[in-house]
Short mmCIF file of C-alpha atoms in Angstrom, two decimals:
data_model
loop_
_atom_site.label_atom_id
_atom_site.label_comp_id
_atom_site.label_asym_id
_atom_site.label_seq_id
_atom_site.Cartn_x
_atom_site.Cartn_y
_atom_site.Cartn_z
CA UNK A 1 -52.97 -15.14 9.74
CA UNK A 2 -52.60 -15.25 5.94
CA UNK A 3 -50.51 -19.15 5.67
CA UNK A 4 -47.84 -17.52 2.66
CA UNK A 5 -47.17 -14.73 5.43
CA UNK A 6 -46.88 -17.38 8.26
CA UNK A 7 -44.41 -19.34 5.61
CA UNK A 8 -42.29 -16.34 4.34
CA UNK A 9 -42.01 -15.55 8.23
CA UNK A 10 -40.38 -18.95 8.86
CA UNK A 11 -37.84 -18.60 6.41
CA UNK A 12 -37.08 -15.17 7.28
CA UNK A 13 -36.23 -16.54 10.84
CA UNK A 14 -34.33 -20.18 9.24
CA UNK A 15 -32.31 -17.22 7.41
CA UNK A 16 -31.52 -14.95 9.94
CA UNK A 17 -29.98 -17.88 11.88
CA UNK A 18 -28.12 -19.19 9.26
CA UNK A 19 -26.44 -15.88 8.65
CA UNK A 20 -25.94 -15.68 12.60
CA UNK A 21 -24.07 -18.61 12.51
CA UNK A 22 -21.77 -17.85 9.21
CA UNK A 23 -20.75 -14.54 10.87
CA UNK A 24 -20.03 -16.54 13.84
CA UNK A 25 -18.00 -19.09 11.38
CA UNK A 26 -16.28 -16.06 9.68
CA UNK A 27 -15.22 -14.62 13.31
CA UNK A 28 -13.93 -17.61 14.30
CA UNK A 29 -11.66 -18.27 10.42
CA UNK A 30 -10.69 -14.47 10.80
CA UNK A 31 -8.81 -15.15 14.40
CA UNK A 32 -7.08 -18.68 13.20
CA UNK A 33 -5.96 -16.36 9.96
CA UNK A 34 -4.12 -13.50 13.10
CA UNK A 35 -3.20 -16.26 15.04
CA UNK A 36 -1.11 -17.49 12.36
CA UNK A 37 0.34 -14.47 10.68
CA UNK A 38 1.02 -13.31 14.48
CA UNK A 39 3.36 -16.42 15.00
CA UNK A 40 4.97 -15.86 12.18
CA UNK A 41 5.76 -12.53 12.84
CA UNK A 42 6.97 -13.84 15.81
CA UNK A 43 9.07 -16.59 14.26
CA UNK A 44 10.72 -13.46 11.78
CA UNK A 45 11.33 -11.25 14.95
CA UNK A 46 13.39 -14.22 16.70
CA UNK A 47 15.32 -15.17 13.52
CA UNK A 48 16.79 -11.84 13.97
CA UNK A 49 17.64 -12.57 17.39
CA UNK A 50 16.95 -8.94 19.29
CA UNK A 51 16.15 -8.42 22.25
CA UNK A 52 12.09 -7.07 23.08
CA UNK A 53 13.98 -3.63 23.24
CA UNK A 54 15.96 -3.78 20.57
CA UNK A 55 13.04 -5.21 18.62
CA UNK A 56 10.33 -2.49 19.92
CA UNK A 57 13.40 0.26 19.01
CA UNK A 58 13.88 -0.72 15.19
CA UNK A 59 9.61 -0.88 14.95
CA UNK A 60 9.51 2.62 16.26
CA UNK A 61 12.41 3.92 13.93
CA UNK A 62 10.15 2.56 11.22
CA UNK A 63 6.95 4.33 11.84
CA UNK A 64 8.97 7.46 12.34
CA UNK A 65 10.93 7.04 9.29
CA UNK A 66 9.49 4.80 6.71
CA UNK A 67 11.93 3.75 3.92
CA UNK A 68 11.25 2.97 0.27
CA UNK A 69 12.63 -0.51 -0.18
CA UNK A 70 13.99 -0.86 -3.75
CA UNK A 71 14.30 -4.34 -5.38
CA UNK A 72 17.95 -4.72 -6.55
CA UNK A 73 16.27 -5.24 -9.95
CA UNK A 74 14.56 -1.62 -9.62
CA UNK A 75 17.98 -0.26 -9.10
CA UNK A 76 19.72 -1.72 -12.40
CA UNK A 77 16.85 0.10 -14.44
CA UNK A 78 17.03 3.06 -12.71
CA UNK A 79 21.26 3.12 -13.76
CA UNK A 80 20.43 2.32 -17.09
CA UNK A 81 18.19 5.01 -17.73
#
């Protein structure tokens, strides 16, 4: 076999391992990053001291009827105009 072939064929394998492993790396960062926002959704939910039903209630009432939140700054330029 041609030796550049035999050459471009080992780096074509050293490559496809190291992008095996940084996908693996990247899996790994993406769960520590939901781990974390997950307990601090958690934290927020227990701040406001409900109870898992009263908790699962107010999400539901939220998906069924989204709000528009409006900064208190929003709403003085929205009087002035």
């Amino acid at each position: 076999m041609n030796p550049k072939i035999e050459k471009l064929e080992k780096e074509i394998e050293k490559t496809k391992t190291k992008i095996a492993e940084m996908q693996a790396k990247l899996h790994k960062l993406e769960e520590q990053k939901t781990e974390l926002e997950n307990t601090d959704y958690v934290a927020v939910a227990r701040s406001f001291k409900l109870t898992p039903q009263q908790l699962a209630d107010f999400l539901k009432s939220q998906q069924a009827y989204p709000s528009e939140t409006v900064l208190p700054q929003e709403k003085e330029d929205v009087h002035e105009a």
